[in-house]
mmCIF file of C-alpha atoms in Angstrom:
data_model
loop_
_atom_site.group_PDB
_atom_site.id
_atom_site.type_symbol
_atom_site.label_atom_id
_atom_site.label_comp_id
_atom_site.label_asym_id
_atom_site.label_seq_id
_atom_site.Cartn_x
_atom_site.Cartn_y
_atom_site.Cartn_z
ATOM 1 C CA MET A 1 99.315 209.326 29.389
ATOM 2 C CA ARG A 2 102.847 208.145 28.654
ATOM 3 C CA TYR A 3 102.897 204.428 28.146
ATOM 4 C CA ASP A 4 105.930 203.398 30.158
ATOM 5 C CA ASP A 5 104.446 202.061 33.393
ATOM 6 C CA LEU A 6 102.731 198.659 33.409
ATOM 7 C CA ASP A 7 100.438 199.390 36.396
ATOM 8 C CA GLY A 8 99.334 202.782 35.083
ATOM 9 C CA LEU A 9 98.758 201.244 31.671
ATOM 10 C CA LEU A 10 96.551 198.483 33.117
ATOM 11 C CA GLU A 11 94.474 201.179 34.827
ATOM 12 C CA HIS A 12 94.182 203.020 31.516
ATOM 13 C CA ILE A 13 93.161 199.805 29.690
ATOM 14 C CA TRP A 14 90.319 198.991 32.113
ATOM 15 C CA ASN A 15 89.124 202.603 32.190
ATOM 16 C CA TYR A 16 89.018 202.510 28.413
ATOM 17 C CA ILE A 17 87.136 199.195 28.277
ATOM 18 C CA GLU A 18 84.595 200.224 30.919
ATOM 19 C CA SER A 19 83.988 203.484 29.011
ATOM 20 C CA GLY A 20 83.106 201.404 25.947
ATOM 21 C CA VAL A 21 79.671 200.677 27.400
ATOM 22 C CA ILE A 22 78.647 204.342 27.334
ATOM 23 C CA ASP A 23 81.067 206.214 25.049
ATOM 24 C CA ARG A 24 80.084 205.641 21.410
ATOM 25 C CA ALA A 25 83.442 206.955 20.122
ATOM 26 C CA ASN A 26 85.321 204.185 21.933
ATOM 27 C CA ALA A 27 86.708 201.163 20.031
ATOM 28 C CA MET A 28 85.354 198.787 22.682
ATOM 29 C CA THR A 29 81.753 199.911 22.082
ATOM 30 C CA THR A 30 81.506 197.627 19.045
ATOM 31 C CA PRO A 31 84.519 195.305 19.247
ATOM 32 C CA ALA A 32 85.300 192.273 17.123
ATOM 33 C CA PHE A 33 84.407 189.019 18.895
ATOM 34 C CA ALA A 34 86.293 185.925 17.735
ATOM 35 C CA THR A 35 85.279 182.316 18.281
ATOM 36 C CA ALA A 36 86.342 178.906 17.005
ATOM 37 C CA GLY A 37 83.821 177.457 14.566
ATOM 38 C CA PRO A 38 83.476 174.190 12.671
ATOM 39 C CA GLU A 39 85.061 175.746 9.554
ATOM 40 C CA GLY A 40 87.880 177.448 11.450
ATOM 41 C CA PRO A 41 87.902 180.799 13.225
ATOM 42 C CA ASN A 42 84.957 183.181 13.122
ATOM 43 C CA VAL A 43 84.636 186.868 13.953
ATOM 44 C CA ARG A 44 81.877 189.479 13.979
ATOM 45 C CA THR A 45 81.130 192.826 15.580
ATOM 46 C CA VAL A 46 79.172 192.789 18.843
ATOM 47 C CA ALA A 47 77.894 195.583 21.087
ATOM 48 C CA LEU A 48 79.548 195.690 24.508
ATOM 49 C CA ARG A 49 76.748 195.896 27.110
ATOM 50 C CA ARG A 50 78.580 195.548 30.418
ATOM 51 C CA ALA A 51 82.259 195.712 31.367
ATOM 52 C CA ASN A 52 83.559 195.405 34.896
ATOM 53 C CA ARG A 53 87.131 195.449 36.046
ATOM 54 C CA GLY A 54 86.332 193.871 39.420
ATOM 55 C CA SER A 55 84.790 190.733 37.939
ATOM 56 C CA ARG A 56 86.965 190.926 34.752
ATOM 57 C CA ALA A 57 83.723 190.373 32.819
ATOM 58 C CA LEU A 58 82.585 191.587 29.394
ATOM 59 C CA ILE A 59 78.996 191.019 28.257
ATOM 60 C CA PHE A 60 76.976 191.168 25.047
ATOM 61 C CA HIS A 61 73.661 189.608 24.084
ATOM 62 C CA THR A 62 72.483 187.863 20.970
ATOM 63 C CA ASP A 63 69.979 185.430 19.489
ATOM 64 C CA ALA A 64 70.354 182.111 21.329
ATOM 65 C CA ARG A 65 70.061 180.325 17.954
ATOM 66 C CA SER A 66 72.967 182.191 16.302
ATOM 67 C CA ASN A 67 76.213 180.473 15.293
ATOM 68 C CA LYS A 68 78.175 182.387 17.978
ATOM 69 C CA ILE A 69 76.282 180.376 20.583
ATOM 70 C CA SER A 70 76.834 176.953 19.028
ATOM 71 C CA GLU A 71 80.514 177.810 18.486
ATOM 72 C CA LEU A 72 80.953 178.844 22.138
ATOM 73 C CA GLU A 73 79.170 175.718 23.349
ATOM 74 C CA GLU A 74 81.845 173.725 21.553
ATOM 75 C CA THR A 75 84.856 175.981 22.391
ATOM 76 C CA PRO A 76 84.327 178.511 25.210
ATOM 77 C CA SER A 77 87.600 180.396 24.588
ATOM 78 C CA ALA A 78 86.979 183.765 22.897
ATOM 79 C CA VAL A 79 88.822 186.989 22.083
ATOM 80 C CA TRP A 80 87.393 190.520 22.158
ATOM 81 C CA MET A 81 89.355 193.041 20.085
ATOM 82 C CA GLY A 82 89.077 196.796 19.571
ATOM 83 C CA TRP A 83 91.266 199.020 17.400
ATOM 84 C CA ASP A 84 91.185 202.742 18.155
ATOM 85 C CA ALA A 85 92.399 204.506 15.005
ATOM 86 C CA ASP A 86 92.485 207.894 16.765
ATOM 87 C CA SER A 87 94.744 206.889 19.632
ATOM 88 C CA SER A 88 96.498 204.117 17.621
ATOM 89 C CA GLU A 89 95.817 201.545 20.340
ATOM 90 C CA GLN A 90 94.700 197.937 20.010
ATOM 91 C CA PHE A 91 93.010 196.050 22.844
ATOM 92 C CA GLN A 92 92.816 192.234 22.808
ATOM 93 C CA LEU A 93 91.089 190.377 25.630
ATOM 94 C CA ARG A 94 91.042 186.602 25.838
ATOM 95 C CA GLY A 95 88.919 184.639 28.248
ATOM 96 C CA ARG A 96 86.513 181.848 28.954
ATOM 97 C CA THR A 97 82.920 182.452 27.926
ATOM 98 C CA THR A 98 79.673 181.304 29.497
ATOM 99 C CA ILE A 99 76.208 181.410 27.939
ATOM 100 C CA HIS A 100 73.207 182.542 29.982
ATOM 101 C CA ARG A 101 69.656 181.780 28.842
ATOM 102 C CA SER A 102 67.403 181.127 31.802
ATOM 103 C CA ASP A 103 69.402 182.256 34.830
ATOM 104 C CA GLU A 104 69.423 185.554 36.699
ATOM 105 C CA VAL A 105 72.111 187.081 34.466
ATOM 106 C CA ALA A 106 69.851 186.625 31.437
ATOM 107 C CA ALA A 107 66.709 187.737 33.300
ATOM 108 C CA THR A 108 68.364 190.969 34.494
ATOM 109 C CA MET A 109 69.708 191.839 31.059
ATOM 110 C CA TRP A 110 66.377 191.017 29.361
ATOM 111 C CA ALA A 111 64.541 193.279 31.817
ATOM 112 C CA SER A 112 66.925 196.141 30.981
ATOM 113 C CA LEU A 113 66.275 195.987 27.211
ATOM 114 C CA PRO A 114 64.462 198.914 25.613
ATOM 115 C CA ASP A 115 61.422 198.026 23.482
ATOM 116 C CA ASP A 116 63.142 198.558 20.140
ATOM 117 C CA GLU A 117 65.826 196.014 21.065
ATOM 118 C CA LEU A 118 63.295 193.432 22.165
ATOM 119 C CA ALA A 119 62.138 193.405 18.544
ATOM 120 C CA PHE A 120 65.275 191.491 17.454
ATOM 121 C CA TYR A 121 64.069 188.394 19.296
ATOM 122 C CA PHE A 122 60.687 188.198 17.540
ATOM 123 C CA LYS A 123 62.060 186.081 14.709
ATOM 124 C CA PRO A 124 60.263 182.795 14.012
ATOM 125 C CA LYS A 125 63.214 181.608 11.883
ATOM 126 C CA ALA A 126 66.735 181.336 13.310
ATOM 127 C CA PRO A 127 69.524 183.687 12.171
ATOM 128 C CA GLY A 128 71.389 182.226 9.196
ATOM 129 C CA THR A 129 68.297 180.431 7.878
ATOM 130 C CA PRO A 130 67.698 181.085 4.154
ATOM 131 C CA ALA A 131 65.046 183.751 3.531
ATOM 132 C CA GLU A 132 62.951 184.159 0.396
ATOM 133 C CA ALA A 133 63.396 187.930 0.337
ATOM 134 C CA PRO A 134 65.706 190.478 1.978
ATOM 135 C CA GLY A 135 64.456 191.400 5.431
ATOM 136 C CA SER A 136 64.936 191.293 9.157
ATOM 137 C CA GLY A 137 62.884 188.168 9.845
ATOM 138 C CA ILE A 138 61.145 190.029 12.678
ATOM 139 C CA GLN A 139 57.433 189.109 13.004
ATOM 140 C CA PRO A 140 55.942 190.451 16.247
ATOM 141 C CA GLY A 141 52.563 188.752 15.728
ATOM 142 C CA ALA A 142 53.952 185.347 14.768
ATOM 143 C CA ILE A 143 55.509 184.529 18.149
ATOM 144 C CA ASP A 144 54.658 185.587 21.674
ATOM 145 C CA GLU A 145 56.897 187.261 24.237
ATOM 146 C CA ALA A 146 57.716 184.001 26.039
ATOM 147 C CA GLU A 147 59.084 182.604 22.787
ATOM 148 C CA ALA A 148 61.024 185.808 22.082
ATOM 149 C CA ARG A 149 62.523 185.492 25.546
ATOM 150 C CA ARG A 150 63.656 181.933 24.726
ATOM 151 C CA ASN A 151 65.481 183.323 21.676
ATOM 152 C CA TYR A 152 67.589 185.540 23.929
ATOM 153 C CA ALA A 153 71.025 184.719 25.335
ATOM 154 C CA VAL A 154 73.632 186.667 27.264
ATOM 155 C CA VAL A 155 77.281 185.933 26.508
ATOM 156 C CA ARG A 156 79.776 186.678 29.281
ATOM 157 C CA THR A 157 83.549 186.424 29.040
ATOM 158 C CA VAL A 158 85.850 186.473 32.070
ATOM 159 C CA VAL A 159 89.158 187.928 30.891
ATOM 160 C CA ASP A 160 92.374 185.982 31.611
ATOM 161 C CA GLU A 161 94.775 187.679 29.192
ATOM 162 C CA ILE A 162 95.104 191.238 27.950
ATOM 163 C CA LYS A 163 97.299 192.304 25.069
ATOM 164 C CA TRP A 164 97.713 195.996 24.410
ATOM 165 C CA LEU A 165 99.496 197.479 21.394
ATOM 166 C CA TYR A 166 100.390 201.050 20.562
ATOM 167 C CA VAL A 167 101.372 201.974 17.019
ATOM 168 C CA GLY A 168 102.967 205.406 16.777
ATOM 169 C CA ARG A 169 103.429 207.485 13.645
ATOM 170 C CA ASP A 170 107.066 206.521 13.720
ATOM 171 C CA PRO A 171 107.623 202.709 13.699
ATOM 172 C CA GLU A 172 110.081 203.135 16.578
ATOM 173 C CA GLU A 173 107.279 204.425 18.856
ATOM 174 C CA GLU A 174 105.494 201.062 18.653
ATOM 175 C CA ARG A 175 105.170 199.135 21.918
ATOM 176 C CA GLN A 176 103.206 196.220 23.340
ATOM 177 C CA ALA A 177 102.258 194.966 26.807
ATOM 178 C CA PHE A 178 100.909 191.569 27.843
ATOM 179 C CA TYR A 179 99.037 190.824 31.082
ATOM 180 C CA GLN A 180 98.016 187.465 32.507
ATOM 181 C CA TRP A 181 95.634 186.822 35.397
ATOM 182 C CA ASP A 182 97.470 184.766 38.030
ATOM 183 C CA GLY A 183 94.396 184.162 40.212
ATOM 184 C CA GLN A 184 94.903 187.359 42.210
ATOM 185 C CA VAL A 185 96.101 190.109 39.879
ATOM 186 C CA PHE A 186 97.027 190.750 36.268
ATOM 187 C CA CYS A 187 100.793 190.315 35.907
ATOM 188 C CA GLY A 188 102.170 192.445 33.099
ATOM 189 C CA GLU A 189 105.294 192.491 30.983
ATOM 190 C CA TRP A 190 106.545 194.393 27.961
ATOM 191 C CA VAL A 191 106.904 192.364 24.803
ATOM 192 C CA VAL A 192 108.320 193.037 21.346
ATOM 193 C CA PRO A 193 105.403 194.297 19.222
ATOM 194 C CA MET B 1 72.087 201.868 -3.155
ATOM 195 C CA ARG B 2 68.984 199.941 -2.114
ATOM 196 C CA TYR B 3 69.982 196.541 -0.833
ATOM 197 C CA ASP B 4 67.428 194.340 -2.533
ATOM 198 C CA ASP B 5 69.301 192.821 -5.448
ATOM 199 C CA LEU B 6 71.898 190.091 -4.813
ATOM 200 C CA ASP B 7 73.966 190.785 -7.947
ATOM 201 C CA GLY B 8 74.065 194.540 -7.398
ATOM 202 C CA LEU B 9 74.945 193.976 -3.767
ATOM 203 C CA LEU B 10 77.874 191.689 -4.674
ATOM 204 C CA GLU B 11 79.159 194.441 -6.981
ATOM 205 C CA HIS B 12 78.843 196.946 -4.133
ATOM 206 C CA ILE B 13 80.662 194.593 -1.710
ATOM 207 C CA TRP B 14 83.687 194.113 -3.992
ATOM 208 C CA ASN B 15 83.817 197.813 -4.861
ATOM 209 C CA TYR B 16 83.842 198.545 -1.149
ATOM 210 C CA ILE B 17 86.567 195.994 -0.381
ATOM 211 C CA GLU B 18 88.797 197.104 -3.262
ATOM 212 C CA SER B 19 88.418 200.726 -2.092
ATOM 213 C CA GLY B 20 89.749 199.662 1.315
ATOM 214 C CA VAL B 21 93.288 199.629 -0.080
ATOM 215 C CA ILE B 22 93.251 203.363 -0.808
ATOM 216 C CA ASP B 23 90.343 204.931 1.107
ATOM 217 C CA ARG B 24 91.350 205.421 4.753
ATOM 218 C CA ALA B 25 87.714 206.000 5.854
ATOM 219 C CA ASN B 26 86.741 202.510 4.712
ATOM 220 C CA ALA B 27 86.178 199.691 7.239
ATOM 221 C CA MET B 28 88.227 197.265 5.117
ATOM 222 C CA THR B 29 91.346 199.461 5.360
ATOM 223 C CA THR B 30 92.128 198.031 8.788
ATOM 224 C CA PRO B 31 89.873 194.985 9.191
ATOM 225 C CA ALA B 32 89.910 192.363 11.918
ATOM 226 C CA PHE B 33 91.722 189.185 10.845
ATOM 227 C CA ALA B 34 90.737 186.014 12.696
ATOM 228 C CA THR B 35 92.719 182.790 12.885
ATOM 229 C CA ALA B 36 92.589 179.565 14.881
ATOM 230 C CA GLY B 37 95.342 179.421 17.508
ATOM 231 C CA PRO B 38 96.520 176.870 20.042
ATOM 232 C CA GLU B 39 94.472 178.547 22.808
ATOM 233 C CA GLY B 40 91.362 178.947 20.666
ATOM 234 C CA PRO B 41 90.482 181.702 18.230
ATOM 235 C CA ASN B 42 92.635 184.770 17.745
ATOM 236 C CA VAL B 43 91.949 188.144 16.131
ATOM 237 C CA ARG B 44 93.883 191.354 15.490
ATOM 238 C CA THR B 45 93.713 194.357 13.187
ATOM 239 C CA VAL B 46 95.693 194.188 9.951
ATOM 240 C CA ALA B 47 96.226 196.680 7.137
ATOM 241 C CA LEU B 48 94.710 195.592 3.808
ATOM 242 C CA ARG B 49 97.419 196.016 1.143
ATOM 243 C CA ARG B 50 95.855 194.476 -1.953
ATOM 244 C CA ALA B 51 92.303 193.414 -2.817
ATOM 245 C CA ASN B 52 91.264 192.021 -6.153
ATOM 246 C CA ARG B 53 87.852 190.830 -7.169
ATOM 247 C CA GLY B 54 89.144 188.867 -10.170
ATOM 248 C CA SER B 55 91.454 186.661 -8.114
ATOM 249 C CA ARG B 56 89.218 186.919 -4.975
ATOM 250 C CA ALA B 57 92.423 187.709 -3.063
ATOM 251 C CA LEU B 58 93.068 189.882 -0.014
ATOM 252 C CA ILE B 59 96.653 190.580 1.113
ATOM 253 C CA PHE B 60 98.445 191.968 4.154
ATOM 254 C CA HIS B 61 102.035 191.621 5.337
ATOM 255 C CA THR B 62 103.560 190.969 8.725
ATOM 256 C CA ASP B 63 106.576 189.702 10.613
ATOM 257 C CA ALA B 64 107.190 186.089 9.529
ATOM 258 C CA ARG B 65 107.872 185.215 13.189
ATOM 259 C CA SER B 66 104.507 186.501 14.495
ATOM 260 C CA ASN B 67 101.852 184.198 15.934
ATOM 261 C CA LYS B 68 99.533 184.892 12.966
ATOM 262 C CA ILE B 69 101.975 182.983 10.791
ATOM 263 C CA SER B 70 102.337 179.954 13.053
ATOM 264 C CA GLU B 71 98.546 179.852 13.504
ATOM 265 C CA LEU B 72 97.958 179.932 9.730
ATOM 266 C CA GLU B 73 100.583 177.230 9.150
ATOM 267 C CA GLU B 74 98.485 175.015 11.416
ATOM 268 C CA THR B 75 95.010 176.105 10.209
ATOM 269 C CA PRO B 76 94.902 178.021 6.900
ATOM 270 C CA SER B 77 91.225 179.016 7.207
ATOM 271 C CA ALA B 78 90.831 182.696 8.127
ATOM 272 C CA VAL B 79 88.138 185.380 8.290
ATOM 273 C CA TRP B 80 88.532 189.075 7.443
ATOM 274 C CA MET B 81 85.890 191.344 8.982
ATOM 275 C CA GLY B 82 85.096 195.022 8.677
ATOM 276 C CA TRP B 83 82.338 196.963 10.408
ATOM 277 C CA ASP B 84 81.385 200.325 8.871
ATOM 278 C CA ALA B 85 79.648 202.299 11.628
ATOM 279 C CA ASP B 86 78.677 205.087 9.194
ATOM 280 C CA SER B 87 76.868 202.912 6.675
ATOM 281 C CA SER B 88 75.889 200.252 9.286
ATOM 282 C CA GLU B 89 77.341 197.461 7.155
ATOM 283 C CA GLN B 90 79.403 194.463 8.200
ATOM 284 C CA PHE B 91 81.635 192.555 5.769
ATOM 285 C CA GLN B 92 82.873 189.038 6.602
ATOM 286 C CA LEU B 93 85.124 187.185 4.179
ATOM 287 C CA ARG B 94 86.223 183.615 4.758
ATOM 288 C CA GLY B 95 88.875 181.841 2.774
ATOM 289 C CA ARG B 96 91.998 179.762 2.598
ATOM 290 C CA THR B 97 95.228 181.535 3.363
ATOM 291 C CA THR B 98 98.721 181.024 1.982
ATOM 292 C CA ILE B 99 101.976 182.421 3.381
ATOM 293 C CA HIS B 100 104.595 183.870 1.065
ATOM 294 C CA ARG B 101 108.180 184.375 2.219
ATOM 295 C CA SER B 102 110.628 183.762 -0.585
ATOM 296 C CA ASP B 103 108.486 183.629 -3.719
ATOM 297 C CA GLU B 104 107.588 186.308 -6.250
ATOM 298 C CA VAL B 105 104.528 187.477 -4.306
ATOM 299 C CA ALA B 106 106.722 188.330 -1.310
ATOM 300 C CA ALA B 107 109.481 189.854 -3.462
ATOM 301 C CA THR B 108 107.033 192.152 -5.267
ATOM 302 C CA MET B 109 105.401 193.323 -2.053
ATOM 303 C CA TRP B 110 108.782 193.837 -0.318
ATOM 304 C CA ALA B 111 109.981 195.948 -3.257
ATOM 305 C CA SER B 112 106.870 198.146 -2.973
ATOM 306 C CA LEU B 113 107.427 198.978 0.722
ATOM 307 C CA PRO B 114 108.292 202.568 1.609
ATOM 308 C CA ASP B 115 111.405 203.017 3.792
ATOM 309 C CA ASP B 116 109.497 203.739 6.993
ATOM 310 C CA GLU B 117 107.652 200.427 6.717
ATOM 311 C CA LEU B 118 110.837 198.474 6.104
ATOM 312 C CA ALA B 119 111.853 199.542 9.616
ATOM 313 C CA PHE B 120 109.339 197.108 11.170
ATOM 314 C CA TYR B 121 111.410 194.141 9.987
ATOM 315 C CA PHE B 122 114.662 195.268 11.634
ATOM 316 C CA LYS B 123 113.850 193.496 14.909
ATOM 317 C CA PRO B 124 116.457 191.067 16.231
ATOM 318 C CA LYS B 125 113.898 189.587 18.649
ATOM 319 C CA ALA B 126 110.646 188.057 17.415
ATOM 320 C CA PRO B 127 107.270 189.732 18.125
ATOM 321 C CA GLY B 128 105.793 188.467 21.381
ATOM 322 C CA THR B 129 109.232 187.921 22.954
ATOM 323 C CA PRO B 130 109.522 189.489 26.434
ATOM 324 C CA ALA B 131 111.322 192.840 26.398
ATOM 325 C CA GLU B 132 113.148 194.477 29.302
ATOM 326 C CA ALA B 133 111.672 197.893 28.581
ATOM 327 C CA PRO B 134 108.780 199.301 26.518
ATOM 328 C CA GLY B 135 109.828 199.803 22.919
ATOM 329 C CA SER B 136 109.504 198.793 19.313
ATOM 330 C CA GLY B 137 112.325 196.260 19.233
ATOM 331 C CA ILE B 138 113.581 197.905 16.027
ATOM 332 C CA GLN B 139 117.421 198.008 15.797
ATOM 333 C CA PRO B 140 118.553 198.965 12.309
ATOM 334 C CA GLY B 141 122.263 198.432 13.065
ATOM 335 C CA ALA B 142 121.845 195.070 14.748
ATOM 336 C CA ILE B 143 120.677 193.148 11.675
ATOM 337 C CA ASP B 144 121.295 193.620 7.974
ATOM 338 C CA GLU B 145 118.764 194.020 5.193
ATOM 339 C CA ALA B 146 118.943 190.373 4.150
ATOM 340 C CA GLU B 147 117.911 189.367 7.662
ATOM 341 C CA ALA B 148 115.144 191.985 7.739
ATOM 342 C CA ARG B 149 113.902 190.529 4.463
ATOM 343 C CA ARG B 150 113.769 187.072 6.047
ATOM 344 C CA ASN B 151 111.533 188.515 8.782
ATOM 345 C CA TYR B 152 108.967 189.527 6.176
ATOM 346 C CA ALA B 153 105.937 187.500 5.082
ATOM 347 C CA VAL B 154 102.956 188.198 2.859
ATOM 348 C CA VAL B 155 99.633 186.658 3.850
ATOM 349 C CA ARG B 156 97.130 186.074 1.046
ATOM 350 C CA THR B 157 93.563 184.842 1.462
ATOM 351 C CA VAL B 158 91.440 183.616 -1.431
ATOM 352 C CA VAL B 159 87.827 184.310 -0.493
ATOM 353 C CA ASP B 160 85.306 181.439 -0.683
ATOM 354 C CA GLU B 161 82.446 182.874 1.383
ATOM 355 C CA ILE B 162 81.111 186.394 1.854
ATOM 356 C CA LYS B 163 78.615 187.386 4.516
ATOM 357 C CA TRP B 164 77.184 190.880 4.408
ATOM 358 C CA LEU B 165 74.972 192.393 7.087
ATOM 359 C CA TYR B 166 73.101 195.673 7.176
ATOM 360 C CA VAL B 167 71.788 197.006 10.471
ATOM 361 C CA GLY B 168 69.301 199.845 10.033
ATOM 362 C CA ARG B 169 68.169 202.336 12.656
ATOM 363 C CA ASP B 170 64.941 200.422 12.910
ATOM 364 C CA PRO B 171 65.462 196.688 13.744
ATOM 365 C CA GLU B 172 63.066 195.806 10.907
ATOM 366 C CA GLU B 173 65.485 197.294 8.338
ATOM 367 C CA GLU B 174 68.119 194.696 9.190
ATOM 368 C CA ARG B 175 69.099 192.281 6.419
ATOM 369 C CA GLN B 176 71.817 189.791 5.563
ATOM 370 C CA ALA B 177 73.166 188.138 2.426
ATOM 371 C CA PHE B 178 75.436 185.125 2.067
ATOM 372 C CA TYR B 179 77.543 184.259 -0.996
ATOM 373 C CA GLN B 180 79.504 181.090 -1.711
ATOM 374 C CA TRP B 181 82.056 180.532 -4.463
ATOM 375 C CA ASP B 182 80.932 177.551 -6.553
ATOM 376 C CA GLY B 183 84.106 177.341 -8.656
ATOM 377 C CA GLN B 184 82.797 179.787 -11.255
ATOM 378 C CA VAL B 185 80.817 182.525 -9.530
ATOM 379 C CA PHE B 186 79.649 183.639 -6.113
ATOM 380 C CA CYS B 187 76.136 182.262 -5.544
ATOM 381 C CA GLY B 188 74.149 184.475 -3.218
ATOM 382 C CA GLU B 189 71.072 184.098 -1.056
ATOM 383 C CA TRP B 190 69.246 186.168 1.525
ATOM 384 C CA VAL B 191 69.370 184.845 5.061
ATOM 385 C CA VAL B 192 67.715 185.809 8.337
ATOM 386 C CA PRO B 193 70.118 188.252 10.054
#
């Protein structure tokens, strides 16, 4: 597409993000997820599990004891970011994040997990805890499934702001758009990149 | 390499990071750079320009008027993060960041810029400013080289903490190491991933 129409571009952005859940070549499949932590900002790669334009929601899951969770409990604002080196596009999505442990959101996502992913939650010691030797910390026999389930959390961000950047081969091709949710729709404008 | 030796792994990590400056297939070539902003965390992709194990320094450059700069002036703590999907490794580097505009660091980096990259600094309006139409904002005739030079800043982070994560195909292969600078050396330990 030619990037010169704000409505068409917004359509393209959401199509791209929603494709991230299934298309492994997409930059939103494993985006950077930034939070505010006690030592300043923090960022790590997460796996996008659900994306929905209608609800503006992006979802990943993680160990409920990880530092992402404690950081989000303190500061729920988060940014998801993907950089597609092939198409030279950057996607930045800011929103408010909620944590789901024992509600229906968490139960539905837990039920959808394949067996090999359940394994990640069979860790008696929390992520970040010192370990005597290199290893995953997974010990299926040491804890039962109910405890593994308690180690599981779903993280859901409702997007309020979208920043999109295109970097051409020629510096003069560069362009940037910024969208803000006004309660009804995303209002877009071009900005200097 | 087999990841079971903390000293060998640290060597591997720095070799990898230093290679990011020249090897375009490397995840540290265009890492995520996270800062603390007024609305919470922020993160974008930057281009790694210099990396040096001896000085523990990582460098990129940007428009001095961009929000990265104002965010770092407020909170100098930053995290660089690269995710290598091929080797299933994640690199996270936290440190204190300094901004260089008119000192020797900035002058040396400015002098090393190829002509096509100089173009980025010929923008009369600051990045993030609303624009009437999609475009780069670059106007070579509108400002002179001295003004372009004033729009240029070098951002340098001295790394204090390194977190390295390996995610195998099998969840049980996962492992994580954490290193902290003690004033003399990086002290490493294994942690639960």
